[in-house]
Coordinates of C-alpha atoms in Angstrom, one line a residue:
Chain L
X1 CA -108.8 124.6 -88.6
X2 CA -105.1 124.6 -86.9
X3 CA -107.4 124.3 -83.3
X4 CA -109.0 121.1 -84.7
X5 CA -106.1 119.4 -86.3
X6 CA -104.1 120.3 -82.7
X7 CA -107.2 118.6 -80.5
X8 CA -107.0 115.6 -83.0
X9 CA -103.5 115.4 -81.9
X10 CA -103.9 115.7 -78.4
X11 CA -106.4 112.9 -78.4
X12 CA -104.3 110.7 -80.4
X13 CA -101.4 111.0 -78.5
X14 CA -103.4 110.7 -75.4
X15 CA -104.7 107.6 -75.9
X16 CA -102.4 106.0 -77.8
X17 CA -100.4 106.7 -74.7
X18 CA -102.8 105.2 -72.3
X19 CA -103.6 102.3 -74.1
X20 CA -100.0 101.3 -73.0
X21 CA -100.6 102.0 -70.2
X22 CA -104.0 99.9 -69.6
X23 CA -102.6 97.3 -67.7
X24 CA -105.3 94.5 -67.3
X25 CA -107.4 96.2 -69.7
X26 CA -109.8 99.1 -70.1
X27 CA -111.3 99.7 -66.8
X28 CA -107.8 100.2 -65.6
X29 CA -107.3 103.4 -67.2
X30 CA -110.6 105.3 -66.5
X31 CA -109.1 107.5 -64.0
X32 CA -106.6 108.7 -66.4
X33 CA -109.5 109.6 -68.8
X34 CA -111.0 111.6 -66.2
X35 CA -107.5 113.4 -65.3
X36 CA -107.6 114.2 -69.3
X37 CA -111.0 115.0 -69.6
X38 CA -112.1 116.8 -66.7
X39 CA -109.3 118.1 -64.5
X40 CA -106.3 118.7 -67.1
X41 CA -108.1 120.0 -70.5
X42 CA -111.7 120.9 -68.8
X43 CA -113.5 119.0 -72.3
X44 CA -115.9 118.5 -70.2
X45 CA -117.8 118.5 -66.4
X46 CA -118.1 115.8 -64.0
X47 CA -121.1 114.6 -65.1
X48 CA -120.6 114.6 -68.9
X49 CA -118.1 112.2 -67.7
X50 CA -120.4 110.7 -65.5
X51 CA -122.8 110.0 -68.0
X52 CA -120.4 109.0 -71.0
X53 CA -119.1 106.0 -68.3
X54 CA -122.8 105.0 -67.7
X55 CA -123.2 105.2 -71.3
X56 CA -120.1 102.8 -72.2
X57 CA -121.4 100.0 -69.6
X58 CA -124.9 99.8 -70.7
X59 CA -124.5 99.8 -74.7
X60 CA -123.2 96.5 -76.0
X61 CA -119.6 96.2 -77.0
X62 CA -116.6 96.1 -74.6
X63 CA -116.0 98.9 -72.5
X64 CA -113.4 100.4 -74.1
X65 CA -115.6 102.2 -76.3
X66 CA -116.1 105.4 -73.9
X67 CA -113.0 106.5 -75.5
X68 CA -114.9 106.8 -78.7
X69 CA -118.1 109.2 -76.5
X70 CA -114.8 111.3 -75.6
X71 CA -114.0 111.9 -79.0
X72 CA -117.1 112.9 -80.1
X73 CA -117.7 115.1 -77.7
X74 CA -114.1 116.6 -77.7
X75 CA -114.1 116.6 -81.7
X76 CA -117.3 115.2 -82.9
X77 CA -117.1 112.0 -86.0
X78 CA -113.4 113.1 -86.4
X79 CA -112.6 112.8 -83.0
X80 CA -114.6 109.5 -82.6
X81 CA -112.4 107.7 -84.9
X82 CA -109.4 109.3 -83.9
X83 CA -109.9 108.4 -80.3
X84 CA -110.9 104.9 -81.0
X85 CA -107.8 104.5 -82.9
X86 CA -105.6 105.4 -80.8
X87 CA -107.1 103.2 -78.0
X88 CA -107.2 100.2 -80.3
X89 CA -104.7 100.4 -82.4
X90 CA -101.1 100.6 -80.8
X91 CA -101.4 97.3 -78.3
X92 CA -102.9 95.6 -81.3
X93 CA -100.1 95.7 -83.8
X94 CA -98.5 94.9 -80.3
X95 CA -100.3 91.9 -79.8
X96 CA -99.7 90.7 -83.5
X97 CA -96.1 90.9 -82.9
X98 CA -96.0 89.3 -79.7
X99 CA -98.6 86.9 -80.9
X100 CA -96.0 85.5 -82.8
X101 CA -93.1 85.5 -80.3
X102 CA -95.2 84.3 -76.9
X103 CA -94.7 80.5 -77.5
X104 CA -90.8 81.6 -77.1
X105 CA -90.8 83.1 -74.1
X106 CA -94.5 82.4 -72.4
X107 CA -92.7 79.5 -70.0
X108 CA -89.6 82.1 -69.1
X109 CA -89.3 82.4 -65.6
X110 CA -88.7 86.5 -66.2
X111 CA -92.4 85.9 -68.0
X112 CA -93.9 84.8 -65.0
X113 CA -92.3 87.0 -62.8
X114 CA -93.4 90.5 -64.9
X115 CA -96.8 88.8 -65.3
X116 CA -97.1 88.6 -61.4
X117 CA -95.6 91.8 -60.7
X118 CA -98.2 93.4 -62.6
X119 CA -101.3 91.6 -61.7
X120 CA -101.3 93.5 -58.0
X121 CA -101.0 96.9 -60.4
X122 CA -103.7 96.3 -62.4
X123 CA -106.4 95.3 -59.7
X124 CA -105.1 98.3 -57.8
X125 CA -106.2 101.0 -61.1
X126 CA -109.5 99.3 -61.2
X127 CA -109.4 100.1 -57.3
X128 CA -108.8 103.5 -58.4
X129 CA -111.5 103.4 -61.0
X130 CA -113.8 102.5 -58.5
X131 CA -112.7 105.3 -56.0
X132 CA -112.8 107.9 -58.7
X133 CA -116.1 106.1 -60.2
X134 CA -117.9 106.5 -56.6
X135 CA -116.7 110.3 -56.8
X136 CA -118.5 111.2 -60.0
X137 CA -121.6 109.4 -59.5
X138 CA -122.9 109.1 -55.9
X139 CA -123.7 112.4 -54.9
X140 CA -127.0 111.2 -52.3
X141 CA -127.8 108.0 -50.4
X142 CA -130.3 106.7 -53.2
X143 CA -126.8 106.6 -55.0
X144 CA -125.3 105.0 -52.5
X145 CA -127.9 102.3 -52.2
X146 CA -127.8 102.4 -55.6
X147 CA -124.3 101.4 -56.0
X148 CA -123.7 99.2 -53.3
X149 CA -126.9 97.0 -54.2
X150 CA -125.6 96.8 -57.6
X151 CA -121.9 95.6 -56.1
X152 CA -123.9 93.0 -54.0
X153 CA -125.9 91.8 -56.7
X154 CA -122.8 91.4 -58.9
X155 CA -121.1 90.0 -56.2
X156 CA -122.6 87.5 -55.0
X157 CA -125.3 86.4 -58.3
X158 CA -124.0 85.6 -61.7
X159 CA -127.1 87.5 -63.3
X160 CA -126.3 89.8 -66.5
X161 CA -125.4 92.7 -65.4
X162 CA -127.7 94.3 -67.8
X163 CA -130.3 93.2 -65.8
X164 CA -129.0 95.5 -62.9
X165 CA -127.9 98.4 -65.4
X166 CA -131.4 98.4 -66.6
X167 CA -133.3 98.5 -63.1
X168 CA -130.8 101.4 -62.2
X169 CA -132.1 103.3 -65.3
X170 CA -135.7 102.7 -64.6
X171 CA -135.1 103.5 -60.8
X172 CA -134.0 106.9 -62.3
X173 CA -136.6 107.6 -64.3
X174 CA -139.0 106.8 -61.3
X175 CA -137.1 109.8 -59.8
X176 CA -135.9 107.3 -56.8
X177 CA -132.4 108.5 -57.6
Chain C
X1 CA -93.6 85.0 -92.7
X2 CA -95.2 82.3 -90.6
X3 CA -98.6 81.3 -91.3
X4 CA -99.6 79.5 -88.7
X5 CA -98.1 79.6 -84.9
X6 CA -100.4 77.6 -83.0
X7 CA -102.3 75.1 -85.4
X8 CA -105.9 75.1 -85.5
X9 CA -107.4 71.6 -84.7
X10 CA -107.5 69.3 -87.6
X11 CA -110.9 68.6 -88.2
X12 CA -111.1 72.4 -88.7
X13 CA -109.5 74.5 -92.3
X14 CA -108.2 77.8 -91.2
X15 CA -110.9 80.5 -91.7
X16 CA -110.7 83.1 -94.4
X17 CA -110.0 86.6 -94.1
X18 CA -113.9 87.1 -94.4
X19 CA -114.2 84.3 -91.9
X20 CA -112.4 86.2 -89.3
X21 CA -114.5 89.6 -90.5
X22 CA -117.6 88.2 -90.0
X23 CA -117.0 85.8 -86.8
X24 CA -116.0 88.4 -84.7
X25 CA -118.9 90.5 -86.3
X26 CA -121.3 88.5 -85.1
X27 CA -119.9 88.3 -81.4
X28 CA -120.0 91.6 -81.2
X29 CA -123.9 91.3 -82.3
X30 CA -124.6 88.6 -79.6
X31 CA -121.8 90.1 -77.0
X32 CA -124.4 92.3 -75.0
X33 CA -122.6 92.6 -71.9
X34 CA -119.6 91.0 -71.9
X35 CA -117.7 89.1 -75.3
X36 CA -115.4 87.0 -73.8
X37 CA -117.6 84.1 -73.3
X38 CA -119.2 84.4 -77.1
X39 CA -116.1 84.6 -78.3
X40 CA -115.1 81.6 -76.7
X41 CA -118.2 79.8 -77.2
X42 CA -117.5 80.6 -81.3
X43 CA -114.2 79.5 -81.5
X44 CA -113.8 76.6 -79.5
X45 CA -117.5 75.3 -79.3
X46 CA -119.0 76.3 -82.9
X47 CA -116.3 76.4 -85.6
X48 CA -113.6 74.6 -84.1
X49 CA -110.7 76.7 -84.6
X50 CA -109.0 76.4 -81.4
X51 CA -109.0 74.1 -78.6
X52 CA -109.8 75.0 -75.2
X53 CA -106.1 74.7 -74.4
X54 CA -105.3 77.2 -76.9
X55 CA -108.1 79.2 -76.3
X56 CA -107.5 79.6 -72.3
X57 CA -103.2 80.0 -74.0
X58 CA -104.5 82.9 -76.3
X59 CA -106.4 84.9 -73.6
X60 CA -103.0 84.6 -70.8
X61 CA -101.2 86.7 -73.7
X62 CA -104.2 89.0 -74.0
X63 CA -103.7 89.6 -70.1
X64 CA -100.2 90.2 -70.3
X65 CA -100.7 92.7 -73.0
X66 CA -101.4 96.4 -71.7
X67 CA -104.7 97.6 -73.5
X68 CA -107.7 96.6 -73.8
X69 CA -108.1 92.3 -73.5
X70 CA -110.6 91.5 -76.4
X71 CA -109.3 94.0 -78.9
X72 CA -105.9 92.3 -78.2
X73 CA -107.4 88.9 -79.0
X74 CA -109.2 89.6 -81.7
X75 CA -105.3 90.7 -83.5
X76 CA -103.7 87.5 -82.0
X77 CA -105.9 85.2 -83.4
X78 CA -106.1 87.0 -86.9
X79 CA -102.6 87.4 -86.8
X80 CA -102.1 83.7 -86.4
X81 CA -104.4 82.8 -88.6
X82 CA -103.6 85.1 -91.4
X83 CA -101.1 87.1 -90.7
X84 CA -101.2 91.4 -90.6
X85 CA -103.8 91.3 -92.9
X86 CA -106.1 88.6 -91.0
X87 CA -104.8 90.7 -87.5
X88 CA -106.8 93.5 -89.3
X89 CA -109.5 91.9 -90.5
X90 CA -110.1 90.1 -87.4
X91 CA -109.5 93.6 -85.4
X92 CA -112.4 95.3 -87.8
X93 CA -115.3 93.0 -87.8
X94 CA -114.9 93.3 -83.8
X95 CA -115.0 96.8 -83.4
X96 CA -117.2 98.0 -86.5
X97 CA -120.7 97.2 -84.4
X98 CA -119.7 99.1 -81.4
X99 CA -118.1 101.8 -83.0
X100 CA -121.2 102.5 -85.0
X101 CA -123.2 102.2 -81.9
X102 CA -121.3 104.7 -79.9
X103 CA -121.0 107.1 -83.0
X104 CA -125.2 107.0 -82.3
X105 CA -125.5 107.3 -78.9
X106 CA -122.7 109.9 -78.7
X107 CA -125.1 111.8 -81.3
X108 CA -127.8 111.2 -79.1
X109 CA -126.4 112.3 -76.0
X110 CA -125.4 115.5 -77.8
X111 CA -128.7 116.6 -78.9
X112 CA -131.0 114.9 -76.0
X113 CA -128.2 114.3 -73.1
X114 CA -130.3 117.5 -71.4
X115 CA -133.5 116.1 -71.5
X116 CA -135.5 115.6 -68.1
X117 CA -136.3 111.8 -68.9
X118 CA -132.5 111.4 -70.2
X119 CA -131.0 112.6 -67.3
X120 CA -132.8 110.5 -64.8
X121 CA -131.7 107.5 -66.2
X122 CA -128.5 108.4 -66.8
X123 CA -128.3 109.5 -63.1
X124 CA -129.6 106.0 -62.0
X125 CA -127.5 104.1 -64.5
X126 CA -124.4 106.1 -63.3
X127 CA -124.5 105.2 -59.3
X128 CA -124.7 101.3 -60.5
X129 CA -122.0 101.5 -63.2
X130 CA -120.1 102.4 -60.9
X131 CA -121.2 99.5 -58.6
X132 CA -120.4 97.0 -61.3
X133 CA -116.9 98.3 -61.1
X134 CA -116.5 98.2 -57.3
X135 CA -117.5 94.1 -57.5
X136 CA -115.6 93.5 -60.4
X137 CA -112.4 95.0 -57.9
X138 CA -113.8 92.9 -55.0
X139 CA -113.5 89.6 -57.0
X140 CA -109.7 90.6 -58.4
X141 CA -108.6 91.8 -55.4
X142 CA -109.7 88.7 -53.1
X143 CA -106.5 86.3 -54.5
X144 CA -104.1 89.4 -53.9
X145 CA -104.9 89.4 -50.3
X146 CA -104.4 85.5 -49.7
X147 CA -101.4 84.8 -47.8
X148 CA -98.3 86.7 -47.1
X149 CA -96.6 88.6 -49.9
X150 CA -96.3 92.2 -50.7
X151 CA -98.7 92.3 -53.2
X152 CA -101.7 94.0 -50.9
X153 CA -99.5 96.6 -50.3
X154 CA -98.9 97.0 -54.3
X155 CA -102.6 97.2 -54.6
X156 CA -103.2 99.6 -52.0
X157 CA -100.3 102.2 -53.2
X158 CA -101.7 101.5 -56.9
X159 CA -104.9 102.4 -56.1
X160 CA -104.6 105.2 -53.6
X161 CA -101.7 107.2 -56.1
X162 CA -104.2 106.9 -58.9
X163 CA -108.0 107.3 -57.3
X164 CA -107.1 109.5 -54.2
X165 CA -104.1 111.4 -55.1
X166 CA -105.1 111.7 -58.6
X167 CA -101.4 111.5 -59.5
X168 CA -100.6 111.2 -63.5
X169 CA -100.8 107.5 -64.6
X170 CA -97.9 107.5 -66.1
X171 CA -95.6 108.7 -63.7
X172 CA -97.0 106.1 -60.9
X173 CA -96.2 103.7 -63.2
X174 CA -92.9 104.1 -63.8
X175 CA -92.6 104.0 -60.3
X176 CA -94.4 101.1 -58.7
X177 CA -93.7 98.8 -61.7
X178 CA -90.9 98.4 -61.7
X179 CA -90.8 98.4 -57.7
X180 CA -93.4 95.4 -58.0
X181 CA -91.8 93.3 -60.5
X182 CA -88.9 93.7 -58.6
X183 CA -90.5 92.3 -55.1
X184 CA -92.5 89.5 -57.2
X185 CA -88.9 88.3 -58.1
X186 CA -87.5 89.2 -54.3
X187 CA -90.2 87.1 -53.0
X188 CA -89.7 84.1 -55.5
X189 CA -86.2 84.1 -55.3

């Protein structure tokens, strides 16, 4: 049992670490996932990954909730709740204390300044999301249609983008991919 | 301890702990792809408990917050309402639906995630996930790049240290934020 209390531990620190870290949100960190995952503790391949992300964006709930795939997979039910945890929990006891504090400070000029110092950061690690996104899933050029049709579509329409997550998965199927 | 920071509107009474349980609850049951504008739609539209002004006030703390946006929200606005206990509450009903539903799938993907059929939607979901994310960077990165600041260059360092270097996200951090706060107050000055 000491190997599964110690992988509990990893992933708890882990996330709680990068939930911290998730400036702008979720999609910010999913390179740092993959560093975890696949390249520093080998929990699992490429495409485990791969599929755990495609997973995440087409079940309902925010997107967050790939943490809680990792968990399983690293630890199974255990390992689901201990992930989620420790992606959900630390910035919201956060947010409760700043929650009561923000009206104080939220028209500080040292407020604004942080707040646009960061935002540059945080498109740039969904930049890097995307990069290491396009990695890990487009290995052909049905992929690469694939994605950059999807892009477009999500780009430029204001359809759900379940719409486009679903004709992906029935391309698939159809064995166009 | 403070009950109430920002004041609901009048005409509404400030929800119950159950209240909060169950509104966010049921966003999360109506939230299929994307909860931000259910959530809004319920608490500004539908029961009233915050104006838009507070609404659009709640979500810029939510953004300034690291983690994830919504789960933050869904503690501020308990927490305002109710306190710790309404923070958790609040924090709860949001995530019990898609916990549960993960739990499942994860299951799922265990036992079936070699299947023929499986994979082949998986492989054709993947590509376009992915897609989803590169217009969802399009659309944030397009203010970044308007005018003359160093911002792009932020961006562009951001993203190369993290998706093409591969370099530990905590480490880059410590780095470039500090270096980017400090040029968003150089430019400013």
């Amino acid at each position: 049992m000491k190997a599964d209390s110690d992988i509990l531990i990893t992933l708890a620190v882990q996330f709680a670490i990068m939930s911290m870290l998730a400036l702008g949100g979720a999609n910010a960190v999913v390179p740092e996932m993959h560093r975890q995952a696949v390249e520093l503790r080998a929990w699992m391949t490429e495409r485990e990954f791969a599929d755990m992300f495609a997973i995440s964006q087409a079940a309902p709930g925010p997107n967050v909730m790939i943490v809680t795939l990792i968990g399983y997979h690293v630890a199974g039910l255990g390992g689901a709740v201990v992930a989620t945890l420790a992606m959900c929990g630390p910035t919201a006891v956060l947010a409760h204390f700043l929650g009561r504090t923000w009206d104080g400070f939220k028209d500080e000029p040292w407020r604004v300044i942080v707040q646009a110092g960061l935002v540059p950061i945080s498109v740039g690690l969904v930049g890097a999301s995307a990069i290491v996104l396009t990695q890990t899933t487009v290995h052909n050029w049905v992929a690469v249609v694939m994605a950059v049709a999807t892009a477009a579509t999500a780009y430029w329409t204001r359809w759900n983008p379940l719409w486009l997550i679903g004709i992906a998965g029935l391309a698939g199927l159809a064995g166009l991919v | 301890m403070p009950e109430v920071a920002a004041p609901p509107p009048s005409d509404a009474p400030i929800p119950s702990h159950a209240d909060l349980f169950f509104a966010f609850f049921k966003i999360t049951l109506s939230g299929f792809g994307g909860t931000l504008p259910w959530t809004r739609r319920m608490f500004v539209e539908q029961k009233r408990w915050l104006t838009a002004h507070e609404f659009n006030d709640l979500y810029a703390l939510c953004q300034f917050l690291p983690g994830p946006n919504i789960v933050n929200l869904t503690a501020v606005f308990g927490s305002r309402m109710r306190g710790p206990t309404g923070a958790m509450a609040a924090w709860a009903g949001f995530l019990l639906v898609p916990f549960c539903v993960m739990v499942v799938a994860a299951v799922l993907y265990e036992r079936y995630g070699d299947v023929d059929a499986v994979r082949r939607v998986l492989g054709g979901i993947a590509p376009a996930a992915a897609g989803l994310i590169i217009a969802t960077v399009v659309k944030m990165a397009a203010p970044v790049f308007r005018g003359v600041s160093p911002e792009p260059f932020v961006l562009l360092a951001t993203a190369s240290a993290i998706g093409l270097m591969r370099w530990p996200l905590l480490w880059v951090l410590i780095v470039l934020a500090p270096t980017s706060i400090g040029l968003a107050w150089w430019v400013r000055r």
